[in-house]
GROMACS .gro file of C-alpha atoms in nm:
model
  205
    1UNK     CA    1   0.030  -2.251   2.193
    2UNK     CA    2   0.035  -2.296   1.808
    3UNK     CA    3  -0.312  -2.197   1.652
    4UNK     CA    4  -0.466  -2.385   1.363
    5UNK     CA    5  -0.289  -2.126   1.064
    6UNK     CA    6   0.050  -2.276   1.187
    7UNK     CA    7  -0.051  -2.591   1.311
    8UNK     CA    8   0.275  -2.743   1.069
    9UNK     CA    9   0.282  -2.465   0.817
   10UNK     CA   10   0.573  -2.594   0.694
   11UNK     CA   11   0.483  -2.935   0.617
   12UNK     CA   12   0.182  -2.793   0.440
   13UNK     CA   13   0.448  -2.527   0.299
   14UNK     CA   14   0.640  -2.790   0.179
   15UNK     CA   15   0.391  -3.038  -0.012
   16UNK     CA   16   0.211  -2.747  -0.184
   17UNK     CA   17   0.559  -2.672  -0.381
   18UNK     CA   18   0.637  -3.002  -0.398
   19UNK     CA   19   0.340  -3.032  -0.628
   20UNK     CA   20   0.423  -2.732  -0.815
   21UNK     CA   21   0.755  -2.843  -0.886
   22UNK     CA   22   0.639  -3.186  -1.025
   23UNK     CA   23   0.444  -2.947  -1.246
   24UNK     CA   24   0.731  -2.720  -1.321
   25UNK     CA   25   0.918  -3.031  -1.376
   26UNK     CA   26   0.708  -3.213  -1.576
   27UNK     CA   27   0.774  -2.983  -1.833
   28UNK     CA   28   0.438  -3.049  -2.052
   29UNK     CA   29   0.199  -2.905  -1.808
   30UNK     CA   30   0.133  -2.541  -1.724
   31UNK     CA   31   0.135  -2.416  -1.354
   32UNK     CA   32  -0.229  -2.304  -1.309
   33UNK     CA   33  -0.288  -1.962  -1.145
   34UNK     CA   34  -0.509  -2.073  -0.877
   35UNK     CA   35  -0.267  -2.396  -0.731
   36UNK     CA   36   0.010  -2.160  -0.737
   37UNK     CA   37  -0.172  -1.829  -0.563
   38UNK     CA   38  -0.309  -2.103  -0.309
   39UNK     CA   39   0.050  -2.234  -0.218
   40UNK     CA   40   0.191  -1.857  -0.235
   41UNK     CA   41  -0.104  -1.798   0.051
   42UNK     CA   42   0.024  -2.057   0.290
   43UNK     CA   43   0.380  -1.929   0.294
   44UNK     CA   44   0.154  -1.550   0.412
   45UNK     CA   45   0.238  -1.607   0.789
   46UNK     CA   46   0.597  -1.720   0.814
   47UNK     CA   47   0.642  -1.328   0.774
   48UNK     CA   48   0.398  -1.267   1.020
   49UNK     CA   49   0.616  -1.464   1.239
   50UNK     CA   50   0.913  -1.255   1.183
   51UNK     CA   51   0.803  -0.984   1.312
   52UNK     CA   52   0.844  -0.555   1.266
   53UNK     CA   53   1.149  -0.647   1.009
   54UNK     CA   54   0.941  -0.760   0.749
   55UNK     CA   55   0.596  -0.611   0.832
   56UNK     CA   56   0.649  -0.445   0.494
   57UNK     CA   57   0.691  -0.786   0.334
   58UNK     CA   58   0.438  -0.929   0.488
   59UNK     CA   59   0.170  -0.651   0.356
   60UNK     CA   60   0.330  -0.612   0.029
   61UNK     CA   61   0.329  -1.033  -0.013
   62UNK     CA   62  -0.013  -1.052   0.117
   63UNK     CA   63  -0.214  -0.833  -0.083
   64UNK     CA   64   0.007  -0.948  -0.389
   65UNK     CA   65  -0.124  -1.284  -0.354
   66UNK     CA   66  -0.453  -1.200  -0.301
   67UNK     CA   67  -0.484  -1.031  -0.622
   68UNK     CA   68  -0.328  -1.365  -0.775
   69UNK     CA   69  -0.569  -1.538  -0.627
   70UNK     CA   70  -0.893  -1.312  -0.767
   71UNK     CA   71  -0.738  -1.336  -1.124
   72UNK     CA   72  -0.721  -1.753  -1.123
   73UNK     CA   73  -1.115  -1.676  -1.132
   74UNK     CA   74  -1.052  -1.579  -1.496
   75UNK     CA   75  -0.708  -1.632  -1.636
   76UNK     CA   76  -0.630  -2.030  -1.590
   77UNK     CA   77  -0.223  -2.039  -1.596
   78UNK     CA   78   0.057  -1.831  -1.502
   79UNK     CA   79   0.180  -1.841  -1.871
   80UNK     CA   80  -0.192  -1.664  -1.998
   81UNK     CA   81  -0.149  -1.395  -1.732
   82UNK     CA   82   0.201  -1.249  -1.813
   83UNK     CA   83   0.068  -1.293  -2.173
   84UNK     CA   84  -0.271  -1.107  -2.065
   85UNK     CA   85  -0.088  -0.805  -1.934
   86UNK     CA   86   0.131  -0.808  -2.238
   87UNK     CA   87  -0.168  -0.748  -2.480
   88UNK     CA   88  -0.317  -0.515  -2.267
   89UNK     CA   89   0.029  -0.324  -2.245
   90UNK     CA   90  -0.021  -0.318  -1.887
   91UNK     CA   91   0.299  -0.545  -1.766
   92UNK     CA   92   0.471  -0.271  -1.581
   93UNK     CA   93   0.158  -0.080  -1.457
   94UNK     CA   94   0.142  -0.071  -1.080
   95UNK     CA   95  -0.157  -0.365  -0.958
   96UNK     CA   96  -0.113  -0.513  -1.287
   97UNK     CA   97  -0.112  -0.918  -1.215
   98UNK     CA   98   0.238  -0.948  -1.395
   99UNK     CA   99   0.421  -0.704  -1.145
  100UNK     CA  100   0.223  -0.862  -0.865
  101UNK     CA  101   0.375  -1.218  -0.982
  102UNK     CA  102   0.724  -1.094  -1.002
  103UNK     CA  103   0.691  -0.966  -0.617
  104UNK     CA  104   0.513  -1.276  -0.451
  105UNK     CA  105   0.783  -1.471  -0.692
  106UNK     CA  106   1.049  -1.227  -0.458
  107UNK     CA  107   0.853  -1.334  -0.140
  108UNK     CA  108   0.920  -1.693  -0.229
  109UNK     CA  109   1.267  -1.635  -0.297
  110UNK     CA  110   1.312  -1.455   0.015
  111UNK     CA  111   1.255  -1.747   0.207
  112UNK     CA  112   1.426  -1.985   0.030
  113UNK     CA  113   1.717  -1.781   0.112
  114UNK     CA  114   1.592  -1.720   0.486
  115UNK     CA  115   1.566  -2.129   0.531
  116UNK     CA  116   1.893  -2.170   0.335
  117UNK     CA  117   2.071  -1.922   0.644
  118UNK     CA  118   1.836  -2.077   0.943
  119UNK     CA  119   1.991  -2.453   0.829
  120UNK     CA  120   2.348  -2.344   0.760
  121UNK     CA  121   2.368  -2.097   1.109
  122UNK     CA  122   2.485  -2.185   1.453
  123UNK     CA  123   2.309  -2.102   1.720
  124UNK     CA  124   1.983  -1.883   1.801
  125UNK     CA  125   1.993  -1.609   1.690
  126UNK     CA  126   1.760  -1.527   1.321
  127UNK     CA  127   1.952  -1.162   1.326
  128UNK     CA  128   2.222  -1.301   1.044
  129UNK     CA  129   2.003  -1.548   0.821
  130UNK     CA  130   1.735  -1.260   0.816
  131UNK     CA  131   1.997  -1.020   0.742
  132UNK     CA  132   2.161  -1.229   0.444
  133UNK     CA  133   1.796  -1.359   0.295
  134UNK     CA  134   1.697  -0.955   0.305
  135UNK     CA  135   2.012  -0.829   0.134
  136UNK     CA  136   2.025  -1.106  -0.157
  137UNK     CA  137   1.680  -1.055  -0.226
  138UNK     CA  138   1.479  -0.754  -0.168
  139UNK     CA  139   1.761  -0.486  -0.041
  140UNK     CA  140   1.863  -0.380  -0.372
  141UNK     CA  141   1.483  -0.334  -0.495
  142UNK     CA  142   1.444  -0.127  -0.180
  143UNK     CA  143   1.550   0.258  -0.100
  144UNK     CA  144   1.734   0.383   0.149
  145UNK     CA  145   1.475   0.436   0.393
  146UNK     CA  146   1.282   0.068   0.366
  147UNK     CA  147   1.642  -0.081   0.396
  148UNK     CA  148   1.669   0.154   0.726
  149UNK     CA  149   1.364   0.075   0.891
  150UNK     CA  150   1.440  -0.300   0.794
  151UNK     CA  151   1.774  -0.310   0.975
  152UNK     CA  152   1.612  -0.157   1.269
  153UNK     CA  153   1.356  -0.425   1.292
  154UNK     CA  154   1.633  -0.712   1.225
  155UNK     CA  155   1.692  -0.640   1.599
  156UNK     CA  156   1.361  -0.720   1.716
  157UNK     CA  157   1.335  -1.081   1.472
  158UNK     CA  158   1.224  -1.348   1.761
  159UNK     CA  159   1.495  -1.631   1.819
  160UNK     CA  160   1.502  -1.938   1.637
  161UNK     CA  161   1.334  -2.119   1.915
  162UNK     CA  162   1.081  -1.873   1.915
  163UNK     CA  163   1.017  -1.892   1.587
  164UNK     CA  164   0.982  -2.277   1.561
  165UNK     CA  165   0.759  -2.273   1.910
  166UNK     CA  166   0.548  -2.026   1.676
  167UNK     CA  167   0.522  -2.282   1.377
  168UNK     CA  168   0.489  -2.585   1.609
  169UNK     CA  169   0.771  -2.721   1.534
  170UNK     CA  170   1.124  -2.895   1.698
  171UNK     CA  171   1.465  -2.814   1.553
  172UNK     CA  172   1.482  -3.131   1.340
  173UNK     CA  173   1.112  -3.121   1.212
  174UNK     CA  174   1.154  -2.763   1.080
  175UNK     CA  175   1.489  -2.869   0.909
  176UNK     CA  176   1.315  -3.133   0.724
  177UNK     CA  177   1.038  -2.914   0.618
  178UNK     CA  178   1.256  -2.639   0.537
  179UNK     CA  179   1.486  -2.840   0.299
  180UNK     CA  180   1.197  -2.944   0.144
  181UNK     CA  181   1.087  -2.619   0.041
  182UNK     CA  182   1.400  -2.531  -0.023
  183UNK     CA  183   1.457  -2.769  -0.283
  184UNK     CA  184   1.118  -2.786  -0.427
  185UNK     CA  185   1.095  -2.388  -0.414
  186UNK     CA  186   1.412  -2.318  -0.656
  187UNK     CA  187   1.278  -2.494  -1.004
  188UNK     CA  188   0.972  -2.296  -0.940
  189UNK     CA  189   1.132  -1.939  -0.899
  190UNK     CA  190   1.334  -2.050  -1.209
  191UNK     CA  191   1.012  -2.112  -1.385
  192UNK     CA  192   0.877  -1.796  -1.304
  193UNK     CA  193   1.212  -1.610  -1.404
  194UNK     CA  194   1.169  -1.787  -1.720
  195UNK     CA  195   0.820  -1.667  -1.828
  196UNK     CA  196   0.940  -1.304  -1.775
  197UNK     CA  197   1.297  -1.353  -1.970
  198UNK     CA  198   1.134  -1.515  -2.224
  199UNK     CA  199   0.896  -1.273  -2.323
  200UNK     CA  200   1.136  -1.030  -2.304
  201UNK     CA  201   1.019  -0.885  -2.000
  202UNK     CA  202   1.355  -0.866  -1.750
  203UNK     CA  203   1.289  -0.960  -1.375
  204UNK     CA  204   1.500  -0.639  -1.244
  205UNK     CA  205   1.205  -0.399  -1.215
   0.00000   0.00000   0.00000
């Protein structure tokens, strides 16, 4: 049985970004630390549902998020953080917020691509849409031997029914939900990708 963290996660996955793409969108308001480390903490167990394979992204995601989450408390929007760690000269310094943005912003990209695969793949098997999601996204931030230990675990990913029994969910529900996020995901991760190229700051780090 579904428990009450995935009791439709990804309905609640997908309104939280449709929000912060109306934001993103909108084009006169900024996106406000604490809305998007709260949506960022919903997408948490959908890695958690995946399994050994990304046990590393789940950890990494997690406490990322959390530490997005403790900053809201004091820096209002994501513009004022990257511009916080700037001033303090602190952008590239391991825990600094601006890194941990640029990694939960990878998380989120990560499963756009994973949803993406899952939608466009046959069958029941989440071995190839894992694999592709994992190779456009985090493989080439990764060394050899977290790409290893990944491709090890890709064997032990549950199946796509699996997977949707976990997140309480039929085959045409999910799809719904997962074009949603897809969709309202990408202007986000574009926003994101902007804050960092604008200031100079490059997004391959």
């Amino acid at each position: 049985m579904a428990n009450s963290d995935t009791d439709k996660l990804l309905r609640k996955i997908a309104v939280a970004f449709n929000e912060l793409a109306v934001t993103v969108n909108s084009q006169t308001a900024d996106v406000d630390v604490a809305t998007f480390s709260h949506a960022c903490s919903l997408v948490s167990p959908l890695f958690g549902c995946l399994g050994f394979a990304f046990k590393f992204a789940e950890m990494d995601y997690v406490a990322k998020v959390a530490d997005l989450a403790v900053a809201s408390k004091s820096i209002m929007t994501l513009q004022a953080l990257l511009d916080h760690d700037i001033t303090g000269n602190s952008v590239r310094k391991a825990g600094s917020h601006t890194r941990n943005l640029l990694r939960v912003k990878r998380g989120l990209d990560m499963v756009r691509v994973l949803f993406q695969q899952i939608i466009a793949t046959e069958g029941n098997s989440l071995k190839d849409p894992a694999s592709k999601a994992y190779a456009q996204v985090f493989a080439p931030h990764h060394g050899w031997a977290i790409r290893k230990a990944v491709a090890a675990g890709m064997y032990a990913l549950p199946t796509k029914a699996q997977l949707l029994n976990k997140l309480n969910e039929d085959e045409a529900s999910a799809r719904v939900q997962m074009q949603s996020y897809i969709t309202a995901s990408a202007p986000v991760i574009v926003y994101i990708d902007n804050l960092f190229i604008s200031r100079q700051l490059g997004t391959d780090w």
